């Protein structure tokens, strides 16, 4: 079933330049904020002018594209800025599994944006700005097992390795969840502030209760230009600079991690090639160093054929091998068999799109689903034929630390 709100009459949208807000998060009210921020730039938003709960199934991206075209296409727009992200914007989150409910698109009432020395405010329906209160710390955090205990998850990894060694597939990404309960209701603005402060090179996001800081840009569309950042192959940061360099060098030399990365790059190449007149894929990955882990990374760029919106690209790319596995269909079967949970929006596409079809979408990694004083944290690992369950568990624990830091400070 789908639900659309605020569509009894066309949206009235106005975008005007404003003075640089410097800190976007400082302008957010507490209630259900939306955000997409990297290095202090991006968009924050709040309120709902229109909302669509997207029906599950293989046609969900097409349904979302059609709903968005109808909703934004009929809007009365006064856009005094005219850049990607100005005018009407929708934030969205899609579940990892196409058959799972919970995918949404929301057109906020108010969007405040900052990019390349410019700032602007978009309002829908001339709504007044909401009262901003002081952020509230969630207090003490208690953690508990999610769907599987640590030993149970290690057993699932071992079973996945056995299936890979049997020749059934090359790679499967297995995820874990962890529950957290806070003393007080969790203020999403606190999480976003901590994430943007500690992980400035990641994309901090908030959409419909899904909050995190992903290092992985699934796709950015700016006119005909499309960009993607492929991440696969991970090692924790070292205890000191020497250990850090040693771990980075070992990651670059690791046959397991290089093969895992190659699978992810190949899946992105296969998805983008039919949509692009030009596509540039680096021959060798680079090293992306984050505060908690290091990744093998490959930035991919291309030129889109006429008419493709960012949602068309998202539809073609999801799920990549970096979050699903290789081959895709078999990997998804193994995930459903072994993970013991529904990922919801974890490892699904999250981001924003404007009326021109421009936008930025990431893969919802290093994230949590927040509901009142409770949060469900997620982490995943790429399992290959030579994966060691204990090492994969340690990698997942390193990835959990991103959201644990956001909760605890």
Tab-separated table of C-alpha atoms in Angstrom:
chain	number	residue	atom	x	y	z
A	1	UNK	CA	0.000	0.000	0.000
A	2	UNK	CA	1.216	3.508	-0.752
A	3	UNK	CA	0.369	6.693	1.092
A	4	UNK	CA	0.757	10.226	-0.259
A	5	UNK	CA	0.217	13.292	1.916
A	6	UNK	CA	-0.142	16.967	1.130
A	7	UNK	CA	-1.247	16.534	-2.486
A	8	UNK	CA	-4.771	17.987	-2.426
A	9	UNK	CA	-3.381	20.947	-4.357
A	10	UNK	CA	-0.083	21.683	-6.140
A	11	UNK	CA	2.856	22.520	-3.910
A	12	UNK	CA	3.892	26.170	-3.756
A	13	UNK	CA	7.677	26.336	-3.480
A	14	UNK	CA	9.953	29.332	-2.985
A	15	UNK	CA	13.768	29.300	-2.851
A	16	UNK	CA	15.691	32.428	-1.861
A	17	UNK	CA	19.388	33.145	-1.159
A	18	UNK	CA	20.229	33.622	2.527
A	19	UNK	CA	23.266	34.586	4.565
A	20	UNK	CA	25.686	31.721	5.161
A	21	UNK	CA	24.370	29.774	8.187
A	22	UNK	CA	27.898	28.335	8.768
A	23	UNK	CA	26.517	25.497	10.928
A	24	UNK	CA	23.513	23.906	9.253
A	25	UNK	CA	22.733	21.645	12.193
A	26	UNK	CA	22.356	24.584	14.571
A	27	UNK	CA	19.207	25.636	12.679
A	28	UNK	CA	17.411	22.281	12.969
A	29	UNK	CA	14.426	21.811	15.271
A	30	UNK	CA	14.314	18.538	17.189
A	31	UNK	CA	11.324	16.857	15.577
A	32	UNK	CA	12.192	14.348	12.818
A	33	UNK	CA	14.942	16.259	10.980
A	34	UNK	CA	16.305	15.382	7.550
A	35	UNK	CA	19.967	15.868	6.705
A	36	UNK	CA	22.680	15.211	4.135
A	37	UNK	CA	25.987	16.833	5.144
A	38	UNK	CA	29.647	16.403	4.245
A	39	UNK	CA	32.452	18.776	5.274
A	40	UNK	CA	29.891	21.262	6.578
A	41	UNK	CA	27.984	21.494	3.292
A	42	UNK	CA	24.740	19.954	2.134
A	43	UNK	CA	21.095	20.146	3.096
A	44	UNK	CA	19.064	19.994	6.293
A	45	UNK	CA	15.279	19.970	6.340
A	46	UNK	CA	12.210	19.440	8.490
A	47	UNK	CA	8.451	19.060	8.269
A	48	UNK	CA	6.476	17.180	5.615
A	49	UNK	CA	4.773	18.865	2.671
A	50	UNK	CA	4.288	15.533	0.871
A	51	UNK	CA	5.125	11.943	1.709
A	52	UNK	CA	4.998	8.652	-0.162
A	53	UNK	CA	5.312	5.235	1.421
A	54	UNK	CA	6.651	3.273	-1.519
A	55	UNK	CA	5.145	-0.174	-2.132
A	56	UNK	CA	7.635	-3.073	-2.042
A	57	UNK	CA	8.510	-5.017	-5.147
A	58	UNK	CA	10.763	-4.899	-8.194
A	59	UNK	CA	9.046	-1.782	-9.564
A	60	UNK	CA	9.522	0.378	-6.488
A	61	UNK	CA	12.101	2.775	-7.976
A	62	UNK	CA	9.917	3.361	-11.037
A	63	UNK	CA	6.908	3.950	-8.765
A	64	UNK	CA	8.932	6.456	-6.741
A	65	UNK	CA	10.159	8.231	-9.886
A	66	UNK	CA	6.602	8.547	-11.220
A	67	UNK	CA	5.230	9.804	-7.894
A	68	UNK	CA	8.009	12.345	-7.638
A	69	UNK	CA	7.526	13.536	-11.223
A	70	UNK	CA	3.821	14.053	-10.599
A	71	UNK	CA	4.328	15.760	-7.243
A	72	UNK	CA	7.176	18.099	-8.195
A	73	UNK	CA	6.092	18.522	-11.810
A	74	UNK	CA	2.824	20.144	-10.744
A	75	UNK	CA	4.458	22.420	-8.154
A	76	UNK	CA	4.426	26.207	-8.513
A	77	UNK	CA	8.124	27.026	-8.110
A	78	UNK	CA	9.856	30.357	-7.573
A	79	UNK	CA	13.551	29.426	-7.509
A	80	UNK	CA	15.901	32.379	-7.182
A	81	UNK	CA	19.014	30.191	-6.910
A	82	UNK	CA	18.814	27.595	-9.708
A	83	UNK	CA	21.465	25.080	-8.632
A	84	UNK	CA	21.351	21.379	-7.687
A	85	UNK	CA	19.390	21.143	-4.441
A	86	UNK	CA	17.414	24.379	-4.892
A	87	UNK	CA	13.704	24.390	-5.607
A	88	UNK	CA	11.640	21.445	-4.366
A	89	UNK	CA	13.667	18.556	-2.918
A	90	UNK	CA	12.705	15.097	-1.719
A	91	UNK	CA	14.640	13.055	0.825
A	92	UNK	CA	14.390	9.298	0.513
A	93	UNK	CA	15.329	5.984	2.056
A	94	UNK	CA	14.854	2.605	0.363
A	95	UNK	CA	14.999	-0.742	2.137
A	96	UNK	CA	17.846	-3.061	1.218
A	97	UNK	CA	15.488	-5.868	0.218
A	98	UNK	CA	13.012	-4.888	-2.499
A	99	UNK	CA	10.368	-7.100	-0.870
A	100	UNK	CA	10.593	-5.357	2.528
A	101	UNK	CA	8.235	-2.471	3.390
A	102	UNK	CA	9.560	0.829	4.717
A	103	UNK	CA	10.844	2.735	1.653
A	104	UNK	CA	9.835	6.416	1.706
A	105	UNK	CA	10.135	9.703	-0.163
A	106	UNK	CA	9.428	12.949	1.704
A	107	UNK	CA	9.222	16.513	0.405
A	108	UNK	CA	10.057	18.622	3.497
A	109	UNK	CA	8.318	21.891	4.317
A	110	UNK	CA	11.635	23.691	4.838
A	111	UNK	CA	15.105	23.056	3.401
A	112	UNK	CA	18.231	24.987	4.380
A	113	UNK	CA	21.254	24.383	2.158
A	114	UNK	CA	24.879	25.444	1.944
A	115	UNK	CA	27.251	24.656	-0.914
A	116	UNK	CA	30.297	26.217	-2.611
A	117	UNK	CA	30.008	29.534	-0.799
A	118	UNK	CA	26.264	29.889	-1.396
A	119	UNK	CA	23.338	29.297	0.945
A	120	UNK	CA	19.606	29.199	0.346
A	121	UNK	CA	16.278	28.527	2.020
A	122	UNK	CA	13.397	26.673	0.405
A	123	UNK	CA	9.902	26.791	1.863
A	124	UNK	CA	6.828	24.891	0.727
A	125	UNK	CA	3.563	26.684	1.309
A	126	UNK	CA	5.176	29.677	2.998
A	127	UNK	CA	5.638	27.807	6.258
A	128	UNK	CA	7.222	29.702	9.184
A	129	UNK	CA	10.499	28.487	10.672
A	130	UNK	CA	10.083	26.143	13.658
A	131	UNK	CA	11.413	26.873	17.132
A	132	UNK	CA	14.943	25.564	17.684
A	133	UNK	CA	15.631	24.111	21.138
A	134	UNK	CA	18.953	23.116	22.672
A	135	UNK	CA	20.137	19.597	21.726
A	136	UNK	CA	19.660	17.015	24.484
A	137	UNK	CA	22.177	14.289	25.356
A	138	UNK	CA	20.576	10.818	25.452
A	139	UNK	CA	22.370	9.903	28.686
A	140	UNK	CA	23.670	6.465	29.577
A	141	UNK	CA	23.471	3.807	26.843
A	142	UNK	CA	22.864	0.084	27.422
A	143	UNK	CA	23.639	-2.387	24.631
A	144	UNK	CA	22.223	-5.816	23.907
A	145	UNK	CA	22.391	-8.515	21.270
A	146	UNK	CA	20.425	-8.027	18.106
A	147	UNK	CA	19.007	-10.812	15.970
A	148	UNK	CA	22.058	-13.049	16.480
A	149	UNK	CA	24.606	-13.304	19.298
A	150	UNK	CA	28.280	-12.920	18.387
A	151	UNK	CA	28.897	-16.710	18.340
A	152	UNK	CA	25.742	-17.267	16.274
A	153	UNK	CA	26.882	-14.655	13.766
A	154	UNK	CA	30.352	-16.215	13.531
A	155	UNK	CA	28.620	-19.523	12.761
A	156	UNK	CA	26.623	-17.781	10.000
A	157	UNK	CA	29.901	-16.460	8.555
A	158	UNK	CA	31.367	-19.974	8.585
A	159	UNK	CA	28.304	-21.285	6.748
A	160	UNK	CA	28.657	-18.504	4.153
A	161	UNK	CA	32.336	-19.390	3.668
A	162	UNK	CA	31.365	-23.018	3.070
A	163	UNK	CA	28.881	-21.997	0.388
A	164	UNK	CA	31.493	-19.814	-1.306
A	165	UNK	CA	34.095	-22.587	-1.247
A	166	UNK	CA	31.538	-24.959	-2.757
A	167	UNK	CA	31.438	-22.681	-5.810
A	168	UNK	CA	27.875	-21.480	-5.259
A	169	UNK	CA	28.973	-17.821	-5.200
A	170	UNK	CA	32.048	-15.591	-4.928
A	171	UNK	CA	31.035	-13.224	-2.139
A	172	UNK	CA	28.227	-12.588	0.339
A	173	UNK	CA	27.874	-9.577	2.630
A	174	UNK	CA	26.545	-10.538	6.053
A	175	UNK	CA	25.231	-7.889	8.447
A	176	UNK	CA	24.827	-7.797	12.229
A	177	UNK	CA	22.559	-5.687	14.374
A	178	UNK	CA	22.991	-4.433	17.935
A	179	UNK	CA	20.346	-2.889	20.174
A	180	UNK	CA	20.878	0.240	22.263
A	181	UNK	CA	18.621	1.746	24.917
A	182	UNK	CA	19.225	5.296	26.180
A	183	UNK	CA	18.152	6.969	29.435
A	184	UNK	CA	16.250	9.593	27.476
A	185	UNK	CA	14.718	9.985	24.031
A	186	UNK	CA	17.517	10.161	21.463
A	187	UNK	CA	17.908	13.610	19.885
A	188	UNK	CA	18.950	12.991	16.278
A	189	UNK	CA	20.665	16.398	16.147
A	190	UNK	CA	23.161	15.229	18.798
A	191	UNK	CA	24.012	12.172	16.709
A	192	UNK	CA	24.435	14.256	13.551
A	193	UNK	CA	26.660	16.803	15.315
A	194	UNK	CA	28.957	14.090	16.653
A	195	UNK	CA	29.081	12.263	13.320
A	196	UNK	CA	29.869	15.375	11.264
A	197	UNK	CA	32.521	16.429	13.771
A	198	UNK	CA	34.359	13.124	13.889
A	199	UNK	CA	33.727	11.848	10.343
A	200	UNK	CA	33.763	14.984	8.156
A	201	UNK	CA	34.654	13.031	4.989
A	202	UNK	CA	31.575	10.812	5.333
A	203	UNK	CA	28.027	11.739	4.359
A	204	UNK	CA	26.042	12.268	7.557
A	205	UNK	CA	22.374	11.566	6.905
A	206	UNK	CA	19.009	11.492	8.612
A	207	UNK	CA	15.829	10.317	6.928
A	208	UNK	CA	12.678	9.012	8.573
A	209	UNK	CA	14.486	7.722	11.669
A	210	UNK	CA	17.502	6.260	9.835
A	211	UNK	CA	20.642	8.110	10.973
A	212	UNK	CA	24.297	7.549	10.163
A	213	UNK	CA	27.496	8.617	8.439
A	214	UNK	CA	28.234	6.619	5.313
A	215	UNK	CA	31.623	6.671	3.585
A	216	UNK	CA	30.071	5.246	0.408
A	217	UNK	CA	28.615	7.547	-2.252
A	218	UNK	CA	26.362	5.375	-4.379
A	219	UNK	CA	25.759	8.114	-6.958
A	220	UNK	CA	25.865	11.871	-7.437
A	221	UNK	CA	24.140	13.320	-10.510
A	222	UNK	CA	24.849	16.885	-11.588
A	223	UNK	CA	23.361	17.464	-15.007
A	224	UNK	CA	24.887	14.855	-17.297
A	225	UNK	CA	27.749	14.063	-14.914
A	226	UNK	CA	27.500	11.031	-12.637
A	227	UNK	CA	29.920	10.049	-9.863
A	228	UNK	CA	30.198	7.024	-7.584
A	229	UNK	CA	32.663	5.938	-4.890
A	230	UNK	CA	33.136	2.180	-4.613
A	231	UNK	CA	34.313	0.875	-1.231
A	232	UNK	CA	35.103	-2.777	-0.531
A	233	UNK	CA	37.983	-4.236	1.458
A	234	UNK	CA	38.449	-3.004	5.035
A	235	UNK	CA	40.974	-3.044	7.849
A	236	UNK	CA	40.851	-1.353	11.297
A	237	UNK	CA	43.086	1.646	12.005
A	238	UNK	CA	46.422	0.911	13.652
A	239	UNK	CA	47.523	1.573	17.222
A	240	UNK	CA	50.063	4.163	15.989
A	241	UNK	CA	51.300	5.675	12.724
A	242	UNK	CA	53.663	2.784	11.949
A	243	UNK	CA	50.971	0.185	12.616
A	244	UNK	CA	48.527	2.244	10.555
A	245	UNK	CA	50.848	2.246	7.526
A	246	UNK	CA	51.495	-1.472	7.944
A	247	UNK	CA	47.766	-2.223	7.984
A	248	UNK	CA	47.166	-0.018	4.932
A	249	UNK	CA	49.944	-1.746	2.996
A	250	UNK	CA	48.594	-5.165	3.997
A	251	UNK	CA	45.124	-4.161	2.808
A	252	UNK	CA	46.482	-3.087	-0.572
A	253	UNK	CA	48.361	-6.389	-0.881
A	254	UNK	CA	45.556	-8.638	0.367
A	255	UNK	CA	44.334	-11.010	-2.328
A	256	UNK	CA	41.039	-11.501	-0.483
A	257	UNK	CA	40.360	-7.764	-0.166
A	258	UNK	CA	41.519	-6.969	-3.707
A	259	UNK	CA	39.206	-9.627	-5.104
A	260	UNK	CA	36.320	-8.355	-2.951
A	261	UNK	CA	36.970	-4.845	-4.247
A	262	UNK	CA	37.164	-5.996	-7.856
A	263	UNK	CA	33.753	-7.672	-7.507
A	264	UNK	CA	32.261	-4.401	-6.255
A	265	UNK	CA	33.856	-2.342	-9.043
A	266	UNK	CA	32.655	-4.798	-11.680
A	267	UNK	CA	29.076	-4.573	-10.383
A	268	UNK	CA	29.122	-0.762	-10.579
A	269	UNK	CA	30.639	-0.848	-14.070
A	270	UNK	CA	27.945	-3.271	-15.249
A	271	UNK	CA	25.166	-1.107	-13.759
A	272	UNK	CA	26.400	2.239	-15.102
A	273	UNK	CA	27.588	1.240	-18.573
A	274	UNK	CA	24.081	1.002	-20.129
A	275	UNK	CA	23.191	4.458	-18.746
A	276	UNK	CA	26.386	6.284	-19.715
A	277	UNK	CA	27.921	7.472	-22.968
A	278	UNK	CA	31.293	7.683	-21.173
A	279	UNK	CA	32.530	5.842	-18.071
A	280	UNK	CA	35.871	6.198	-16.291
A	281	UNK	CA	36.909	3.428	-13.882
A	282	UNK	CA	40.378	3.550	-12.240
A	283	UNK	CA	42.642	0.572	-12.869
A	284	UNK	CA	43.826	0.453	-9.243
A	285	UNK	CA	42.010	1.287	-5.984
A	286	UNK	CA	43.235	3.995	-3.638
A	287	UNK	CA	43.231	3.943	0.160
A	288	UNK	CA	40.470	5.834	2.009
A	289	UNK	CA	41.538	6.430	5.620
A	290	UNK	CA	38.758	7.156	8.132
A	291	UNK	CA	39.029	7.632	11.907
A	292	UNK	CA	38.003	4.024	12.649
A	293	UNK	CA	38.874	1.973	9.524
A	294	UNK	CA	40.699	2.023	6.173
A	295	UNK	CA	38.998	1.035	2.912
A	296	UNK	CA	40.036	0.207	-0.631
A	297	UNK	CA	38.277	2.880	-2.716
A	298	UNK	CA	37.669	3.492	-6.429
A	299	UNK	CA	36.092	6.776	-7.600
A	300	UNK	CA	34.055	6.206	-10.780
A	301	UNK	CA	32.845	9.021	-13.065
A	302	UNK	CA	30.743	9.071	-16.215
A	303	UNK	CA	28.517	11.052	-18.557
A	304	UNK	CA	24.866	10.050	-18.541
A	305	UNK	CA	22.810	9.523	-21.637
A	306	UNK	CA	19.922	11.989	-22.013
A	307	UNK	CA	16.930	11.695	-19.702
A	308	UNK	CA	18.294	9.581	-16.836
A	309	UNK	CA	17.549	10.952	-13.358
A	310	UNK	CA	19.512	10.094	-10.243
A	311	UNK	CA	16.751	7.648	-9.239
A	312	UNK	CA	17.215	5.774	-12.520
A	313	UNK	CA	20.887	5.353	-11.653
A	314	UNK	CA	20.059	4.264	-8.093
A	315	UNK	CA	17.649	1.666	-9.480
A	316	UNK	CA	20.323	0.285	-11.803
A	317	UNK	CA	23.050	0.121	-9.142
A	318	UNK	CA	21.276	-1.268	-6.082
A	319	UNK	CA	22.327	-3.607	-4.600
A	320	UNK	CA	26.021	-3.347	-5.439
A	321	UNK	CA	28.382	-6.198	-4.696
A	322	UNK	CA	29.799	-4.081	-1.859
A	323	UNK	CA	26.617	-4.567	0.203
A	324	UNK	CA	25.086	-7.686	-1.372
A	325	UNK	CA	27.607	-9.962	-2.982
A	326	UNK	CA	28.439	-11.748	-6.243
A	327	UNK	CA	26.496	-12.996	-8.116
A	328	UNK	CA	23.725	-10.752	-6.837
A	329	UNK	CA	20.752	-13.108	-6.917
A	330	UNK	CA	22.601	-15.964	-5.221
A	331	UNK	CA	24.124	-13.610	-2.630
A	332	UNK	CA	20.675	-12.263	-1.726
A	333	UNK	CA	19.436	-15.826	-1.228
A	334	UNK	CA	22.348	-16.534	1.123
A	335	UNK	CA	21.737	-13.293	3.030
A	336	UNK	CA	18.065	-14.154	3.563
A	337	UNK	CA	19.057	-17.660	4.661
A	338	UNK	CA	21.842	-16.783	7.108
A	339	UNK	CA	21.428	-13.256	8.535
A	340	UNK	CA	18.313	-14.029	10.572
A	341	UNK	CA	16.932	-10.486	10.284
A	342	UNK	CA	15.368	-7.887	8.010
A	343	UNK	CA	17.917	-5.131	7.375
A	344	UNK	CA	15.239	-2.502	6.820
A	345	UNK	CA	16.974	0.580	5.397
A	346	UNK	CA	20.470	-0.593	6.346
A	347	UNK	CA	22.645	-0.938	3.201
A	348	UNK	CA	19.814	0.510	1.123
A	349	UNK	CA	19.969	3.782	-0.839
A	350	UNK	CA	19.506	7.008	1.160
A	351	UNK	CA	19.770	10.599	-0.072
A	352	UNK	CA	17.962	13.382	-1.898
A	353	UNK	CA	16.709	14.349	-5.354
A	354	UNK	CA	15.496	17.671	-6.775
A	355	UNK	CA	13.002	18.469	-9.541
A	356	UNK	CA	15.774	18.457	-12.185
A	357	UNK	CA	16.705	14.853	-11.405
A	358	UNK	CA	19.963	15.935	-9.732
A	359	UNK	CA	20.829	14.555	-6.343
A	360	UNK	CA	23.153	12.588	-4.084
A	361	UNK	CA	22.502	9.084	-2.795
A	362	UNK	CA	24.651	7.012	-0.509
A	363	UNK	CA	24.486	3.481	0.804
A	364	UNK	CA	23.092	3.553	4.348
A	365	UNK	CA	26.109	2.197	6.219
A	366	UNK	CA	27.472	3.027	9.711
A	367	UNK	CA	23.913	3.795	10.754
A	368	UNK	CA	21.118	3.126	13.219
A	369	UNK	CA	17.339	3.090	13.195
A	370	UNK	CA	16.240	5.470	15.983
A	371	UNK	CA	12.862	5.189	17.709
A	372	UNK	CA	12.411	7.219	20.889
A	373	UNK	CA	15.000	6.084	23.425
A	374	UNK	CA	15.898	2.959	21.419
A	375	UNK	CA	18.278	2.472	18.511
A	376	UNK	CA	19.134	-0.513	16.331
A	377	UNK	CA	22.734	-0.371	15.077
A	378	UNK	CA	23.990	-2.163	11.950
A	379	UNK	CA	27.335	-3.313	10.564
A	380	UNK	CA	28.226	-5.634	7.707
A	381	UNK	CA	31.234	-7.475	6.309
A	382	UNK	CA	32.117	-8.878	2.905
A	383	UNK	CA	32.578	-12.629	3.246
A	384	UNK	CA	34.928	-14.389	0.840
A	385	UNK	CA	36.197	-17.958	0.558
A	386	UNK	CA	39.160	-17.315	2.875
A	387	UNK	CA	37.291	-15.210	5.449
A	388	UNK	CA	37.916	-16.019	9.115
A	389	UNK	CA	34.763	-15.659	11.286
A	390	UNK	CA	36.605	-14.121	14.264
A	391	UNK	CA	38.268	-11.520	12.028
A	392	UNK	CA	34.944	-10.637	10.409
A	393	UNK	CA	33.376	-10.229	13.855
A	394	UNK	CA	36.192	-7.838	14.824
A	395	UNK	CA	35.622	-5.853	11.623
A	396	UNK	CA	31.891	-5.570	12.372
A	397	UNK	CA	32.657	-4.389	15.900
A	398	UNK	CA	34.973	-1.702	14.496
A	399	UNK	CA	32.157	-0.500	12.245
A	400	UNK	CA	29.674	-0.421	15.149
A	401	UNK	CA	31.929	2.102	16.897
A	402	UNK	CA	30.798	4.877	14.571
A	403	UNK	CA	27.243	4.885	15.919
A	404	UNK	CA	28.352	3.966	19.438
A	405	UNK	CA	30.424	7.138	19.426
A	406	UNK	CA	27.433	9.108	18.109
A	407	UNK	CA	25.304	7.827	20.990
A	408	UNK	CA	27.898	8.103	23.736
A	409	UNK	CA	30.045	11.085	22.695
